[in-house]
Coordinates of C-alpha atoms and ligand atoms in Angstrom, one line a residue:
M1 CA 0.0 0.1 -0.1
I2 CA 1.5 3.3 -1.0
N3 CA 0.9 6.0 1.7
F4 CA -0.2 8.9 -0.5
A5 CA -1.0 11.2 2.4
N6 CA 2.8 11.1 3.5
L7 CA 3.8 11.7 0.0
A8 CA 1.5 14.7 -0.3
D9 CA 2.8 16.1 2.9
K10 CA 6.4 15.6 2.1
Y11 CA 6.5 16.6 -1.6
G12 CA 3.3 18.6 -2.0
T13 CA 0.5 18.4 -4.7
P14 CA -0.2 17.9 -7.6
L15 CA 2.4 15.1 -7.8
Y16 CA 3.3 12.3 -9.9
V17 CA 4.5 9.2 -8.2
Y18 CA 6.1 6.1 -10.0
N19 CA 6.6 2.8 -8.5
F20 CA 9.9 1.5 -10.1
D21 CA 9.3 -2.0 -8.7
T22 CA 6.3 -2.3 -11.1
I23 CA 8.5 -1.1 -14.0
T24 CA 11.1 -3.9 -13.1
E25 CA 8.3 -6.4 -12.9
R26 CA 6.8 -5.4 -16.3
F27 CA 10.3 -5.3 -18.0
N28 CA 11.1 -8.9 -16.8
L29 CA 7.8 -10.2 -17.9
L30 CA 8.2 -8.9 -21.5
K31 CA 11.8 -9.9 -21.7
D32 CA 10.7 -13.5 -20.5
S33 CA 8.1 -13.7 -23.1
F34 CA 10.8 -13.5 -25.9
K35 CA 13.2 -15.7 -24.1
A36 CA 13.3 -18.1 -27.0
R37 CA 15.2 -15.6 -29.0
K38 CA 17.7 -12.8 -28.7
S39 CA 15.7 -9.6 -27.9
L40 CA 16.2 -6.1 -27.0
I41 CA 13.6 -3.9 -25.0
C42 CA 13.8 -0.4 -26.2
F43 CA 11.7 1.8 -24.0
A44 CA 9.7 4.4 -25.8
V45 CA 11.1 7.6 -24.1
K46 CA 8.1 9.7 -25.1
A47 CA 6.0 7.7 -22.4
N48 CA 7.9 8.9 -19.5
S49 CA 11.3 10.6 -20.1
N50 CA 12.3 11.3 -16.6
L51 CA 16.2 10.7 -16.4
S52 CA 15.7 8.5 -13.3
V53 CA 13.1 6.2 -15.1
L54 CA 15.7 6.1 -17.9
K55 CA 18.5 5.1 -15.7
H56 CA 16.3 2.4 -14.0
I57 CA 15.4 1.0 -17.6
A58 CA 19.3 1.0 -18.3
S59 CA 19.9 -0.9 -15.0
L60 CA 17.4 -3.4 -16.3
G61 CA 19.4 -3.8 -19.5
G62 CA 17.0 -1.9 -21.6
G63 CA 17.6 0.4 -24.5
C64 CA 15.6 3.3 -25.7
D65 CA 13.3 4.2 -28.8
C66 CA 13.7 8.0 -29.3
V67 CA 11.8 10.3 -31.6
S68 CA 13.9 13.4 -31.3
I69 CA 17.6 14.2 -30.7
G70 CA 16.6 15.6 -27.4
E71 CA 15.3 12.0 -26.5
V72 CA 18.6 10.5 -27.8
K73 CA 20.6 12.9 -25.4
R74 CA 18.3 12.0 -22.6
A75 CA 18.8 8.5 -23.1
L76 CA 22.5 8.7 -23.3
H77 CA 22.6 11.1 -20.3
A78 CA 20.8 8.6 -18.3
G79 CA 23.2 5.8 -19.1
I80 CA 21.5 3.8 -21.9
A81 CA 24.2 2.1 -24.0
K82 CA 24.5 3.9 -27.4
Y83 CA 24.2 0.5 -29.1
K84 CA 20.7 0.0 -27.7
I85 CA 19.2 3.5 -29.0
I86 CA 17.1 3.7 -31.9
Y87 CA 16.0 6.9 -33.5
S88 CA 12.6 6.9 -35.1
G89 CA 10.3 9.8 -36.4
V90 CA 8.7 11.2 -39.7
G91 CA 10.4 14.5 -39.4
K92 CA 14.0 14.4 -38.5
R93 CA 16.0 17.6 -39.1
D94 CA 19.5 17.6 -40.9
D95 CA 21.1 18.6 -37.6
E96 CA 19.3 15.9 -35.6
I97 CA 20.4 13.3 -38.2
E98 CA 23.9 14.5 -38.1
E99 CA 24.2 14.5 -34.3
A100 CA 22.6 10.9 -34.1
L101 CA 25.1 9.7 -36.6
K102 CA 28.0 11.4 -34.6
K103 CA 26.7 9.7 -31.5
D104 CA 26.9 6.3 -33.3
I105 CA 23.6 4.9 -32.0
L106 CA 22.1 1.6 -33.0
M107 CA 20.1 2.6 -35.9
L108 CA 18.0 5.4 -37.5
N109 CA 14.5 4.3 -38.5
L110 CA 13.6 5.8 -41.7
E111 CA 10.1 6.8 -42.8
S112 CA 10.4 8.1 -46.3
E113 CA 12.6 7.8 -49.4
E114 CA 13.5 11.5 -49.1
E115 CA 14.6 11.1 -45.6
M116 CA 16.9 8.2 -46.6
A117 CA 18.5 10.5 -49.3
R118 CA 19.2 13.1 -46.5
V119 CA 20.8 10.5 -44.2
E120 CA 22.9 9.2 -47.0
A121 CA 24.1 12.6 -47.9
I122 CA 24.9 13.6 -44.3
A123 CA 26.5 10.3 -43.6
S124 CA 28.7 10.8 -46.7
K125 CA 29.7 14.4 -45.5
L126 CA 30.7 12.8 -42.3
R127 CA 32.3 9.9 -43.9
V128 CA 30.6 7.3 -41.7
V129 CA 28.2 4.4 -42.5
A130 CA 24.7 5.2 -41.2
R131 CA 23.0 2.0 -39.9
I132 CA 19.3 2.1 -40.8
S133 CA 16.0 0.4 -40.8
V134 CA 12.8 1.2 -42.6
R135 CA 9.5 1.8 -40.8
V136 CA 6.8 -0.3 -42.9
N137 CA 3.3 0.7 -42.8
P138 CA 1.4 -2.7 -43.1
N139 CA -2.0 -0.9 -43.5
I140 CA -3.6 -2.7 -40.7
D141 CA -6.6 -1.3 -39.0
V142 CA -6.2 -1.4 -35.0
K143 CA -9.2 -0.5 -33.0
T144 CA -7.9 2.2 -30.8
H145 CA -8.5 6.0 -30.6
P146 CA -7.8 7.5 -34.1
Y147 CA -5.1 9.8 -32.7
I148 CA -3.0 6.9 -31.6
S149 CA -3.6 4.5 -34.6
T150 CA -0.6 4.5 -36.8
G151 CA -0.5 1.6 -39.1
L152 CA -3.0 2.6 -41.8
H153 CA -2.3 4.2 -45.2
E154 CA -4.2 7.3 -44.1
N155 CA -1.7 7.9 -41.3
K156 CA 1.6 9.7 -42.0
F157 CA 3.9 6.9 -40.7
G158 CA 6.3 4.7 -42.6
V159 CA 6.3 3.5 -46.2
E160 CA 4.3 0.7 -48.0
V161 CA 6.0 -2.5 -48.5
D162 CA 7.1 -2.0 -52.0
V163 CA 8.6 1.3 -51.3
A164 CA 10.5 -0.3 -48.4
K165 CA 11.8 -3.0 -50.6
R166 CA 13.1 -0.3 -53.0
M167 CA 14.7 1.5 -50.2
Y168 CA 16.5 -1.5 -49.0
I169 CA 17.9 -2.4 -52.2
K170 CA 19.2 1.1 -52.8
A171 CA 20.7 1.2 -49.3
K172 CA 22.5 -2.1 -49.9
Y173 CA 24.3 -0.6 -52.9
S174 CA 25.1 2.6 -51.0
E175 CA 28.7 3.2 -49.6
F176 CA 27.1 5.2 -46.6
L177 CA 24.0 3.1 -45.6
E178 CA 23.9 -0.3 -43.9
P179 CA 20.3 -1.7 -43.7
V180 CA 20.2 -3.6 -40.4
G181 CA 16.7 -3.5 -39.2
I182 CA 13.1 -3.7 -40.2
H183 CA 10.3 -1.9 -38.2
F184 CA 6.7 -1.5 -37.8
H185 CA 4.6 0.2 -35.2
I186 CA 0.9 0.0 -35.8
G187 CA -0.7 2.1 -32.8
S188 CA -0.9 2.4 -29.2
Q189 CA -3.2 1.0 -26.5
I190 CA -3.9 -2.1 -28.5
V191 CA -5.8 -4.7 -26.6
E192 CA -5.9 -7.6 -29.1
V193 CA -3.2 -9.9 -30.7
E194 CA -4.7 -10.2 -34.1
P195 CA -3.3 -6.9 -35.6
F196 CA 0.3 -7.9 -34.2
R197 CA -0.1 -11.2 -35.9
E198 CA -1.0 -9.7 -39.2
A199 CA 1.7 -7.1 -39.2
G200 CA 4.1 -9.9 -38.2
V201 CA 3.2 -11.9 -41.2
V202 CA 3.5 -8.9 -43.6
L203 CA 6.9 -7.9 -42.2
S204 CA 8.4 -11.4 -41.9
S205 CA 7.5 -12.1 -45.5
L206 CA 9.3 -8.7 -46.5
L207 CA 12.2 -10.0 -44.1
R208 CA 12.6 -13.2 -46.0
S209 CA 12.6 -11.5 -49.4
L210 CA 15.3 -9.2 -48.3
R211 CA 17.3 -12.1 -46.9
A212 CA 17.0 -13.7 -50.2
L213 CA 18.4 -10.5 -51.9
D214 CA 21.4 -10.7 -49.5
I215 CA 20.3 -8.0 -47.4
D216 CA 21.4 -8.8 -43.9
I217 CA 18.7 -7.7 -41.5
K218 CA 19.5 -8.4 -38.0
F219 CA 16.8 -6.6 -36.0
F220 CA 13.1 -7.4 -36.3
D221 CA 11.4 -4.3 -34.6
I222 CA 7.9 -4.8 -33.8
G223 CA 7.3 -1.3 -32.2
G224 CA 5.1 -0.8 -29.2
G225 CA 1.5 -0.5 -28.6
V226 CA 0.6 -3.3 -26.0
G227 CA -2.3 -1.8 -24.2
I228 CA -3.0 -1.8 -20.3
R229 CA -6.3 -1.8 -18.2
Y230 CA -7.6 1.8 -17.7
E231 CA -11.2 0.7 -17.3
N232 CA -12.4 -2.8 -18.0
E233 CA -10.4 -3.7 -21.2
E234 CA -9.3 -7.2 -21.7
T235 CA -5.6 -6.9 -22.1
I236 CA -3.6 -9.3 -24.4
S237 CA -1.6 -12.2 -23.0
L238 CA 2.1 -11.5 -23.3
Y239 CA 2.6 -15.1 -24.2
E240 CA 0.3 -14.9 -27.2
Y241 CA 1.7 -11.6 -28.3
A242 CA 5.3 -13.0 -28.4
Q243 CA 4.1 -16.1 -30.0
S244 CA 2.2 -14.5 -32.8
I245 CA 5.5 -12.7 -33.8
L246 CA 7.8 -15.7 -33.3
A247 CA 5.4 -17.8 -35.4
S248 CA 5.4 -15.5 -38.2
L249 CA 9.3 -15.5 -38.1
G250 CA 9.6 -19.3 -38.3
G251 CA 13.2 -20.3 -38.0
V252 CA 14.5 -16.8 -39.2
D253 CA 17.5 -15.7 -37.0
V254 CA 16.9 -12.2 -36.1
T255 CA 16.9 -10.2 -32.7
I256 CA 13.5 -9.0 -31.9
V257 CA 13.3 -5.4 -30.7
C258 CA 10.1 -4.0 -29.1
E259 CA 9.4 -0.5 -28.0
P260 CA 7.0 -0.6 -25.3
G261 CA 6.1 2.6 -23.6
R262 CA 2.6 2.4 -21.9
Y263 CA 3.2 -1.2 -21.0
L264 CA 6.2 -0.6 -18.8
V265 CA 5.3 2.6 -17.3
G266 CA 1.5 3.2 -17.4
E267 CA 0.3 1.2 -14.5
C268 CA 3.3 2.2 -12.3
G269 CA 2.3 5.9 -12.2
Y270 CA -0.2 7.9 -9.9
F271 CA -1.2 11.5 -10.3
L272 CA -1.9 12.8 -6.8
T273 CA -4.2 15.9 -6.4
K274 CA -6.0 17.8 -3.7
V275 CA -9.6 18.9 -3.5
L276 CA -9.9 22.6 -3.4
Y277 CA -13.7 23.1 -3.4
E278 CA -16.9 21.5 -4.3
K279 CA -19.7 23.2 -6.1
N280 CA -23.0 22.2 -7.3
N281 CA -25.1 24.3 -9.7
G282 CA -28.3 22.3 -9.2
V283 CA -27.6 20.5 -12.4
K284 CA -24.1 19.2 -12.0
R285 CA -21.7 18.6 -9.1
F286 CA -18.1 19.6 -9.6
V287 CA -15.1 18.6 -7.5
V288 CA -12.5 21.3 -8.1
V289 CA -8.9 19.9 -7.6
D290 CA -5.4 21.4 -7.9
G291 CA -4.3 19.4 -10.8
A292 CA -5.4 20.1 -14.2
M293 CA -5.2 19.4 -18.0
N294 CA -1.8 21.0 -18.2
D295 CA -0.5 18.2 -15.9
L296 CA -2.6 15.2 -17.4
I297 CA -4.1 16.0 -20.8
R298 CA -5.1 12.4 -21.8
P299 CA -8.7 12.9 -20.4
S300 CA -9.2 16.2 -22.4
L301 CA -7.4 15.1 -25.4
Y302 CA -8.6 11.6 -26.0
S303 CA -11.6 11.3 -23.6
A304 CA -9.4 8.8 -21.9
Y305 CA -10.6 7.0 -18.7
H306 CA -8.4 7.0 -15.6
E307 CA -9.7 5.6 -12.5
V308 CA -9.9 7.9 -9.7
E309 CA -10.0 7.2 -5.9
L310 CA -10.9 9.6 -3.2
L311 CA -8.5 8.8 -0.2
N312 CA -9.5 8.2 3.4
S313 CA -13.2 8.7 2.4
S314 CA -16.1 7.7 4.7
N315 CA -17.8 6.5 1.5
E316 CA -21.0 8.3 2.6
D317 CA -23.1 10.6 0.5
V318 CA -22.1 9.3 -2.7
S319 CA -23.2 11.0 -5.9
E320 CA -22.0 11.6 -9.5
A321 CA -19.4 14.2 -10.0
D322 CA -17.0 15.7 -12.5
I323 CA -13.4 16.0 -11.3
V324 CA -12.1 19.4 -12.9
G325 CA -9.1 21.5 -12.7
P326 CA -8.4 25.3 -12.2
I327 CA -7.8 26.0 -15.9
C328 CA -9.9 28.4 -17.8
E329 CA -11.4 25.8 -20.2
S330 CA -14.5 23.7 -20.1
G331 CA -12.3 20.9 -21.5
D332 CA -10.2 21.0 -18.3
F333 CA -11.3 17.7 -16.5
L334 CA -9.5 14.7 -15.1
A335 CA -12.7 12.5 -14.8
K336 CA -16.3 12.9 -15.7
K337 CA -19.5 11.3 -14.1
R338 CA -17.9 9.4 -11.3
A339 CA -19.6 8.2 -8.1
L340 CA -17.8 10.1 -5.4
P341 CA -18.5 10.5 -1.8
K342 CA -18.9 14.2 -0.5
T343 CA -15.3 15.8 -0.5
K344 CA -13.9 18.4 1.6
H345 CA -11.1 20.8 1.4
N346 CA -7.6 19.1 1.1
D347 CA -8.9 15.7 0.7
L348 CA -6.6 13.6 -1.6
I349 CA -7.5 12.2 -4.9
V350 CA -5.2 9.8 -6.7
V351 CA -5.6 9.3 -10.5
K352 CA -4.4 5.9 -11.5
N353 CA -2.4 4.4 -14.5
A354 CA -0.9 7.9 -15.1
G355 CA 2.8 6.8 -15.5
A356 CA 2.6 7.0 -19.4
Y357 CA 2.1 10.2 -21.4
G358 CA 1.2 12.0 -18.2
F359 CA 4.1 14.3 -17.2
T360 CA 5.8 14.0 -20.8
M361 CA 2.7 15.7 -22.3
S362 CA 2.4 18.2 -19.4
S363 CA 2.8 22.1 -20.2
N364 CA 2.9 25.4 -18.5
Y365 CA -0.5 26.4 -19.7
N366 CA -1.9 29.2 -17.5
T367 CA 1.5 29.7 -16.2
R368 CA 1.0 26.6 -14.0
A369 CA 4.3 25.2 -12.8
R370 CA 5.1 21.6 -13.9
V371 CA 4.7 19.3 -11.0
A372 CA 7.2 17.2 -9.0
E373 CA 7.9 13.5 -9.6
V374 CA 8.7 11.0 -7.1
A375 CA 10.0 7.3 -7.4
L376 CA 9.2 4.5 -5.1
E377 CA 11.6 1.7 -4.7
G378 CA 11.0 -1.0 -2.0
E379 CA 10.1 1.0 1.2
N380 CA 11.8 4.2 -0.2
D381 CA 10.7 7.3 -1.8
R382 CA 12.7 10.0 -3.5
L383 CA 12.3 13.2 -5.5
I384 CA 13.3 12.6 -9.2
R385 CA 12.1 16.0 -10.5
R386 CA 11.6 19.1 -8.5
R387 CA 8.5 21.2 -8.9
E388 CA 9.0 24.0 -11.1
S389 CA 9.1 27.6 -9.5
F390 CA 7.8 30.8 -11.0
E391 CA 11.4 31.8 -11.6
D392 CA 11.9 28.5 -13.8
I393 CA 8.8 29.5 -15.8
I394 CA 9.9 32.9 -16.7
A395 CA 13.7 32.1 -17.0
L396 CA 13.7 32.2 -20.7
E397 CA 12.0 35.3 -21.1
K398 CA 12.7 37.6 -18.2
D399 CA 16.0 39.1 -19.9
F400 CA 14.1 40.4 -22.9
L401 CA 11.9 42.9 -21.2
Ligands
LLP1 N1 7.3 3.2 -31.1 C1 6.8 4.1 -31.8 C2 7.5 4.3 -33.0 C3 5.7 4.9 -31.3 O1 5.2 6.0 -32.2 C4 5.2 4.7 -30.2 C5 4.1 5.5 -29.5 C6 5.7 3.8 -29.3 C7 6.7 3.0 -29.9 C8 5.2 3.4 -27.9 O2 3.9 3.0 -27.8 P1 3.1 2.4 -26.6 O3 3.8 1.1 -26.3 O4 3.2 3.3 -25.5 O5 1.8 2.2 -27.0 N2 0.0 10.1 -26.2 C9 -0.9 9.0 -26.6 C10 0.0 7.8 -27.1 C11 0.7 8.1 -28.2 C12 1.6 7.2 -28.8 C13 2.6 7.6 -29.7 N3 3.5 6.5 -30.2 C14 -1.6 8.5 -25.3 O6 -1.5 9.2 -24.3 O7 -2.4 7.5 -25.2

């Protein structure tokens, strides 16, 4: 049992709290499900980029999947080995490509023919060989929120199978490119195995045809996307997930790479917020808390459901309420229509499953300071990011007055 009241006293609210033991447990379960093969787990940094989280991933032997040079630098700074870092993304700038090549990371994951030409030109200027993989869009419909579905031709990600093949052949004959990986990522918060199986079949067939052309692909990168239970979703079994990929590969000898974000850190995280006021306008009951959409935007942006719990409540006088923040927008809510006991000033509410895409998507909207982050390990708690001050917020502007 986590003592949230103590944490709130010690670190203040709003607050993100991450249980690192849960990350360890999840990491080991995933690693285990691929134990029949060589595998590399590259944590999707975008889900939670706190340096201490990344350092923890490094201590477990994990790598990182990054989508900006900033994330690459974070991963390196936290101690992730350079040969375990992948750099993906549809829009890499020249300077980002150059820096990634200089840092000699495992591979750049390419998303267009034009991008490959840029990478080749920059590698040739630097006189280095760029290790690359191509992100293939297998055109598979995943039933998830449209904003986080990525494997359909109407999405901006990756290239079609034929284009990928053309890119690999071109890369094979380039002095400055070395194709080493093949990649797909079909979406996020996926709760069924079938789309992974379908993508596995498409990609492993491409892999076999590349091997036949003497293109030596060593890494089979199956992206991220494994969903978690926010409300009452049936989540997928890791065994079936791994088997669906392994079966499509048959006997082909490759290292499986996967890029989990939410699966590793989603359920380890709690967003702790304090009740300020209650109000009831006769039509609706609102519980106004000190946390807001700038801290956790998922409910506002994706209508995402997060379980909430009012701590130490008597469970009396329960009625339906919206939990809303102090921001000047009607879209500023953390939960809607929840059965909640009557609250009082300073009561604590914990918003669950908030470890992924919580803090990383937070902002200073309404000149609100980004909150502190705390890690729990065993019996201990420790600060891993201090709360921003007003001085922090204005630091980059104040000298221009
Ligand atoms: N690999 C690539 C190339 C990705 O684009 C993503 C996520 C991942 C891995 C990790 O996916 P995961 O295992 O976490 O599903 N902000 C949204 C999620 C956006 C996901 C973007 N890409 C949310 O809060 O639900």
